[in-house]
Coordinates of C-alpha atoms in Angstrom, one line a residue:
G10 CA -132.5 23.9 -178.6
D11 CA -135.2 26.8 -178.5
E12 CA -136.0 26.3 -182.1
T13 CA -136.7 22.1 -181.7
F14 CA -138.8 22.7 -178.6
E15 CA -140.6 25.2 -180.5
A16 CA -141.3 22.9 -183.6
H17 CA -142.1 19.9 -181.0
R18 CA -144.6 22.7 -179.4
R19 CA -146.0 23.2 -182.7
R20 CA -146.3 19.3 -183.8
K21 CA -147.8 18.9 -180.6
E22 CA -150.8 21.4 -181.1
K23 CA -151.3 20.1 -184.5
K24 CA -152.3 16.7 -183.2
I25 CA -154.3 18.1 -180.0
L26 CA -156.0 20.1 -182.9
R27 CA -157.0 16.9 -184.7
I28 CA -157.6 15.1 -181.4
R29 CA -160.5 17.8 -181.0
Q30 CA -161.6 17.5 -184.8
G31 CA -162.2 13.9 -183.8
K32 CA -159.5 13.3 -187.1
M33 CA -157.3 10.9 -184.8
G34 CA -157.6 7.7 -183.3
V35 CA -157.7 9.0 -180.1
G36 CA -160.8 8.2 -177.8
S37 CA -162.9 7.3 -180.8
G38 CA -164.1 4.5 -183.0
S39 CA -164.1 4.3 -186.9
N40 CA -167.3 6.6 -186.5
G41 CA -166.8 8.3 -183.1
K42 CA -168.7 5.9 -181.2
R43 CA -167.3 4.4 -177.7
Y44 CA -168.9 1.8 -175.8
N45 CA -169.3 1.1 -172.2
V46 CA -167.5 -2.1 -171.2
A47 CA -167.2 -4.2 -168.0
V48 CA -164.8 -7.4 -166.7
L49 CA -166.1 -9.7 -164.5
G50 CA -163.0 -11.7 -162.8
A51 CA -161.2 -8.3 -163.6
A52 CA -158.9 -8.8 -160.7
G53 CA -157.3 -12.4 -162.1
G54 CA -154.8 -13.8 -164.3
I55 CA -156.6 -13.1 -167.6
G56 CA -158.8 -10.1 -166.1
Q57 CA -155.7 -7.8 -165.3
P58 CA -154.1 -7.7 -168.6
L59 CA -157.2 -7.6 -170.6
C60 CA -158.4 -4.5 -168.5
L61 CA -154.8 -3.0 -169.3
L62 CA -155.5 -3.9 -173.1
L63 CA -159.0 -2.1 -173.0
T64 CA -157.6 1.0 -170.9
G65 CA -155.8 1.7 -174.5
S66 CA -158.9 1.2 -176.6
P67 CA -160.2 4.0 -179.1
Y68 CA -163.6 1.8 -178.8
V69 CA -164.1 2.3 -175.0
K70 CA -165.4 5.2 -173.3
K71 CA -166.1 3.3 -169.5
L72 CA -164.4 0.6 -168.2
H73 CA -165.7 -1.4 -165.3
L74 CA -164.1 -4.1 -163.3
Y75 CA -166.1 -6.4 -161.2
D76 CA -164.0 -9.0 -158.7
V77 CA -165.1 -10.7 -155.4
I78 CA -161.6 -9.7 -153.8
P79 CA -161.2 -6.2 -152.8
L80 CA -157.6 -6.0 -155.3
V81 CA -160.1 -5.2 -158.0
N82 CA -160.5 -1.5 -156.5
G83 CA -156.5 -1.4 -156.7
V84 CA -156.3 -2.6 -160.1
A85 CA -159.0 0.0 -160.9
A86 CA -156.8 2.8 -159.5
D87 CA -153.5 1.8 -161.3
L88 CA -155.1 1.5 -164.6
S89 CA -157.1 5.0 -163.8
H90 CA -153.5 6.5 -163.8
V91 CA -153.1 5.5 -167.5
N92 CA -153.4 8.5 -169.4
E93 CA -155.9 7.3 -172.1
P94 CA -159.7 8.9 -172.3
V95 CA -160.8 6.1 -170.6
E96 CA -163.0 6.1 -167.5
V97 CA -162.0 3.4 -165.3
C98 CA -164.4 2.6 -162.1
G99 CA -163.8 -0.7 -159.8
F100 CA -166.7 -2.8 -157.9
A101 CA -165.3 -5.2 -155.2
G102 CA -167.6 -8.0 -154.6
D103 CA -167.4 -9.9 -150.9
L104 CA -167.0 -13.5 -151.0
K105 CA -168.7 -13.9 -147.2
D106 CA -171.5 -11.5 -148.0
A107 CA -173.7 -12.5 -151.4
Q108 CA -175.9 -9.7 -150.7
V109 CA -173.1 -7.1 -151.4
S110 CA -171.5 -9.0 -153.8
K111 CA -175.2 -9.1 -155.9
E112 CA -175.4 -5.2 -155.3
K113 CA -171.8 -4.3 -156.3
L114 CA -172.1 -6.7 -159.8
Q115 CA -175.2 -4.7 -160.7
E116 CA -174.0 -1.6 -160.2
C117 CA -171.1 -2.4 -162.2
L118 CA -173.3 -3.8 -165.1
Q119 CA -175.4 -0.6 -165.2
G120 CA -175.4 0.6 -169.1
M121 CA -172.7 -1.8 -169.9
D122 CA -172.8 -2.4 -174.0
V123 CA -170.5 -5.2 -174.0
V124 CA -169.4 -7.9 -170.9
L125 CA -166.4 -10.0 -170.8
I126 CA -166.4 -13.0 -168.2
P127 CA -163.0 -14.3 -167.3
A128 CA -164.0 -15.1 -163.7
G129 CA -163.7 -18.9 -162.4
I130 CA -160.6 -20.9 -161.1
P131 CA -157.7 -21.1 -163.5
R132 CA -156.3 -24.7 -164.9
K133 CA -153.5 -26.1 -162.4
P134 CA -151.3 -28.9 -163.9
G135 CA -153.0 -32.2 -163.8
M136 CA -156.4 -30.9 -164.0
T137 CA -158.6 -31.0 -167.0
R138 CA -161.2 -28.8 -168.3
A139 CA -163.9 -30.8 -166.9
D140 CA -162.4 -30.6 -163.4
L141 CA -163.2 -26.5 -163.7
F142 CA -166.6 -27.4 -164.6
A143 CA -168.6 -27.4 -161.5
V144 CA -166.9 -24.5 -159.9
N145 CA -167.1 -22.3 -163.0
G146 CA -170.3 -23.4 -164.1
K147 CA -172.0 -21.9 -161.0
I148 CA -169.8 -18.4 -161.1
V149 CA -170.9 -18.0 -164.9
A150 CA -174.5 -18.7 -163.9
N151 CA -174.7 -16.4 -161.2
L152 CA -173.2 -13.3 -163.2
I153 CA -175.3 -14.4 -166.2
E154 CA -178.4 -14.0 -164.1
N155 CA -177.7 -10.4 -162.9
I156 CA -176.7 -9.7 -166.3
A157 CA -180.1 -10.6 -167.4
E158 CA -181.7 -8.6 -164.3
V159 CA -179.7 -5.6 -165.2
C160 CA -178.3 -5.1 -168.9
P161 CA -180.3 -8.2 -170.6
K162 CA -179.3 -6.3 -174.4
T163 CA -175.5 -6.3 -173.8
M164 CA -173.1 -8.5 -175.8
I165 CA -172.0 -11.0 -173.5
C166 CA -168.4 -12.9 -174.1
I167 CA -167.7 -15.5 -172.1
I168 CA -163.9 -16.9 -171.5
S169 CA -164.7 -18.7 -168.3
N170 CA -163.5 -22.4 -168.9
P171 CA -164.9 -24.8 -169.8
V172 CA -166.4 -22.5 -173.1
N173 CA -168.1 -25.8 -174.3
S174 CA -170.1 -25.8 -171.3
T175 CA -170.2 -22.4 -169.9
V176 CA -171.7 -20.7 -172.8
P177 CA -174.8 -23.5 -172.7
I178 CA -175.2 -22.8 -169.4
A179 CA -175.6 -19.1 -170.0
A180 CA -177.9 -19.7 -172.8
E181 CA -180.0 -21.7 -170.1
V182 CA -179.7 -18.9 -167.2
L183 CA -181.1 -16.1 -169.9
K184 CA -183.8 -18.6 -171.4
K185 CA -185.1 -18.9 -167.6
K186 CA -184.9 -15.1 -167.2
G187 CA -186.9 -14.7 -170.5
V188 CA -184.4 -12.7 -172.0
Y189 CA -181.8 -14.6 -174.3
D190 CA -180.8 -13.3 -177.8
P191 CA -178.8 -15.7 -179.2
K192 CA -177.3 -13.0 -181.5
R193 CA -175.8 -11.3 -178.3
L194 CA -174.0 -14.7 -176.3
F195 CA -170.2 -15.5 -177.4
G196 CA -167.8 -18.1 -176.4
V197 CA -164.7 -16.8 -177.1
S198 CA -162.4 -19.1 -179.0
T199 CA -160.4 -16.5 -180.4
L200 CA -157.2 -17.6 -178.7
D201 CA -157.5 -20.8 -181.2
V202 CA -157.1 -18.9 -184.0
V203 CA -154.4 -16.4 -182.4
R204 CA -152.4 -19.8 -181.9
S205 CA -153.3 -21.3 -185.2
D206 CA -152.2 -18.2 -186.9
K207 CA -148.7 -17.9 -184.6
F208 CA -147.9 -21.6 -185.2
I209 CA -148.5 -21.8 -189.2
G210 CA -147.0 -18.3 -190.0
E211 CA -143.6 -19.5 -188.1
K212 CA -144.2 -22.8 -190.3
I213 CA -145.0 -21.0 -193.6
Q214 CA -142.3 -18.4 -192.6
R215 CA -144.8 -15.4 -192.8
S216 CA -146.0 -12.9 -190.6
P217 CA -149.0 -14.2 -188.2
Q218 CA -150.7 -11.3 -189.4
E219 CA -150.8 -12.5 -192.9
V220 CA -152.1 -16.0 -192.0
D221 CA -155.8 -16.1 -191.6
I222 CA -156.5 -19.8 -190.0
T223 CA -160.2 -20.6 -189.4
V224 CA -160.7 -22.6 -186.6
I225 CA -164.1 -24.4 -186.4
G226 CA -166.1 -26.9 -183.3
G227 CA -165.3 -26.3 -179.4
H228 CA -162.7 -24.5 -177.4
S229 CA -160.8 -27.7 -175.9
G230 CA -158.9 -30.7 -176.8
T231 CA -159.8 -32.6 -179.8
T232 CA -163.1 -30.3 -180.4
I233 CA -160.7 -27.4 -181.7
L234 CA -160.3 -27.4 -185.2
P235 CA -158.3 -25.6 -187.6
L236 CA -158.8 -25.8 -191.2
L237 CA -155.3 -26.0 -192.4
S238 CA -156.1 -27.6 -195.8
H239 CA -156.5 -24.0 -197.0
V240 CA -153.3 -22.8 -195.9
K241 CA -150.8 -21.6 -198.9
P242 CA -148.0 -22.7 -199.4
A243 CA -150.0 -26.0 -198.9
L244 CA -148.5 -27.7 -195.9
S245 CA -147.6 -31.7 -196.1
A246 CA -150.5 -34.2 -194.2
E247 CA -147.8 -34.9 -191.6
D248 CA -147.2 -30.9 -190.9
I249 CA -151.0 -30.7 -190.8
D250 CA -151.4 -33.5 -188.3
K251 CA -148.6 -32.5 -186.0
L252 CA -150.0 -28.4 -186.1
T253 CA -153.6 -29.6 -185.6
T254 CA -152.4 -31.3 -182.5
R255 CA -150.4 -28.4 -181.2
V256 CA -152.9 -26.0 -181.5
Q257 CA -155.2 -28.7 -179.8
N258 CA -152.8 -29.0 -177.0
A259 CA -151.5 -25.4 -176.8
G260 CA -153.4 -24.8 -173.2
T261 CA -151.9 -27.5 -171.6
E262 CA -148.3 -26.6 -173.0
V263 CA -148.5 -23.2 -171.3
V264 CA -150.0 -25.0 -168.0
E265 CA -147.1 -27.4 -168.0
A266 CA -144.7 -24.5 -168.7
K267 CA -145.7 -22.2 -165.8
A268 CA -145.1 -25.1 -163.7
G269 CA -148.0 -24.5 -160.8
G270 CA -147.7 -21.2 -161.9
G271 CA -151.0 -20.6 -163.6
S272 CA -152.3 -21.2 -167.3
A273 CA -152.9 -19.1 -170.4
T274 CA -153.1 -15.6 -169.1
L275 CA -151.6 -13.0 -171.4
S276 CA -152.3 -14.9 -174.8
M277 CA -156.1 -15.4 -173.6
A278 CA -155.9 -11.6 -172.8
Y279 CA -154.6 -10.7 -176.1
A280 CA -157.3 -12.9 -177.9
A281 CA -160.1 -11.7 -175.8
H282 CA -159.4 -8.0 -176.1
R283 CA -159.3 -8.7 -179.9
F284 CA -162.5 -10.2 -180.0
A285 CA -163.9 -7.3 -178.0
T286 CA -162.4 -4.8 -180.4
S287 CA -164.4 -6.6 -183.4
V288 CA -167.6 -6.7 -181.2
M289 CA -167.4 -3.0 -181.0
K290 CA -166.3 -2.6 -184.4
G291 CA -169.8 -4.4 -185.7
L292 CA -171.4 -2.3 -183.0
S293 CA -170.7 0.8 -184.6
G294 CA -171.7 -0.2 -187.8
E295 CA -168.2 -1.8 -189.4
S296 CA -168.7 -5.4 -191.0
V297 CA -166.0 -7.7 -189.2
V298 CA -165.5 -11.5 -189.1
E299 CA -164.4 -13.7 -186.3
C300 CA -164.5 -17.0 -185.4
A301 CA -166.8 -17.4 -182.0
Y302 CA -168.2 -20.2 -180.3
V303 CA -171.9 -19.5 -180.7
Q304 CA -175.4 -21.0 -180.7
S305 CA -175.7 -22.4 -184.4
S306 CA -177.3 -24.8 -187.0
L307 CA -174.5 -25.6 -189.1
V308 CA -174.1 -28.8 -187.8
G309 CA -177.4 -30.7 -187.0
E310 CA -176.9 -32.2 -183.7
L311 CA -174.7 -29.6 -182.2
P312 CA -176.6 -26.6 -180.9
F313 CA -173.8 -24.9 -180.3
F314 CA -170.2 -24.4 -182.7
A315 CA -167.6 -22.3 -183.1
S316 CA -167.0 -21.3 -186.8
P317 CA -166.7 -18.0 -188.5
V318 CA -169.3 -14.9 -187.7
K319 CA -170.2 -11.5 -189.3
L320 CA -170.2 -9.6 -186.6
G321 CA -173.3 -6.1 -186.9
Q322 CA -174.9 -3.7 -184.8
E323 CA -177.1 -6.9 -183.0
G324 CA -174.3 -8.8 -182.5
I325 CA -174.2 -11.4 -184.8
A326 CA -175.2 -10.6 -188.1
E327 CA -174.7 -13.8 -190.2
I328 CA -173.3 -16.7 -189.2
L329 CA -171.3 -17.8 -192.4
P330 CA -171.2 -21.3 -193.9
L331 CA -168.4 -23.8 -193.3
P332 CA -165.6 -23.4 -195.8
V333 CA -164.8 -26.9 -198.0
M334 CA -163.1 -29.1 -195.7
S335 CA -160.4 -32.1 -196.8
A336 CA -161.4 -35.7 -196.0
Y337 CA -158.8 -35.1 -193.0
E338 CA -160.9 -32.5 -191.4
Q339 CA -164.4 -34.1 -192.0
E340 CA -163.0 -37.3 -190.6
K341 CA -162.0 -35.3 -187.5
L342 CA -165.0 -33.3 -187.1
E343 CA -166.7 -36.6 -187.3
K344 CA -164.9 -38.8 -185.1
E345 CA -163.4 -36.0 -182.6
V346 CA -165.3 -33.1 -182.4
K347 CA -169.0 -34.4 -182.5
T348 CA -169.1 -36.7 -179.6
P349 CA -167.0 -34.9 -177.1
L350 CA -168.7 -31.6 -178.0
K351 CA -172.3 -32.7 -178.1
A352 CA -171.5 -34.2 -174.3
S353 CA -170.2 -30.9 -173.0
I354 CA -173.0 -29.2 -174.1
E355 CA -175.7 -31.5 -172.6
Q356 CA -173.6 -31.4 -169.3
G357 CA -173.9 -27.7 -169.5
V358 CA -177.7 -27.8 -170.4
T359 CA -178.4 -30.2 -167.6
F360 CA -176.3 -28.5 -165.1
A361 CA -178.3 -25.3 -165.5
A362 CA -181.4 -27.3 -165.2
S363 CA -180.2 -28.4 -161.3
L364 CA -179.7 -24.8 -160.4

């Protein structure tokens, strides 16, 4: 047994040497750069699994967790035991004391490169994303106000629903503070892509990793438009219709399956981690493309729109032109995406003006 132990020890020493020389993926992105990331709403259903994934990320140096419940300190303590080189720190606000919350939040935001916002109340059965609007709109506006004061140059990634409205709210708050940079504000619509890749992969019997569906529009109901006409082997018109509906209703599918126990938290955390990773890859100089809900002029009357964007060191390096669409997709865009999405955007802008 001694010899195998010796061989094992030698392998381990070689590995440690490689880590020290920066040749291993441990503790560094593609060029050795690592970033400070904050998760606001870190003790929630999305926040906890998202923080777990980020703790294992080679792109993350410091991970700051903020929430308004004391549990967040426990989540941070728990994650700080994971043997990864990420430094984890918790910051607990207080629902009864706005001043304490502000101080803790601002402390949490100090020096952050990327801020992910899953804060808010989740959907329950029978609730629409609109029901979330009043509560989550206020929460997002408050968090963004503090970001504007502490780290206005950070990459802001909004997960709190309804994203179609919370992103325009964030933009308006940043404008009021005079620090709005549309290249640094994202609505995370990655879950629509993740679901599309998975469902279509199952249908055409390919690994979801080999499928890359472009999803445009917004991030709820009929505003979600996966461009399935590009799938090879081609899908039948009937399958395209069924799969489009399934992607659009996938959030509700999970809400109902959890029967009052929550909404899509784990898949959302997975998708948010993927998006955050792409943002950090962009920051470190890699060229990455992800679909995201951003300020855009692709569709005239819609000031915000989800589509493929190229990420870089300043955030959005380029909003890519829309791919060619089938007649079915064009009709969906005209009849089912534009009106509700425009209304959601206007609702967000009006709400921000009333604050």
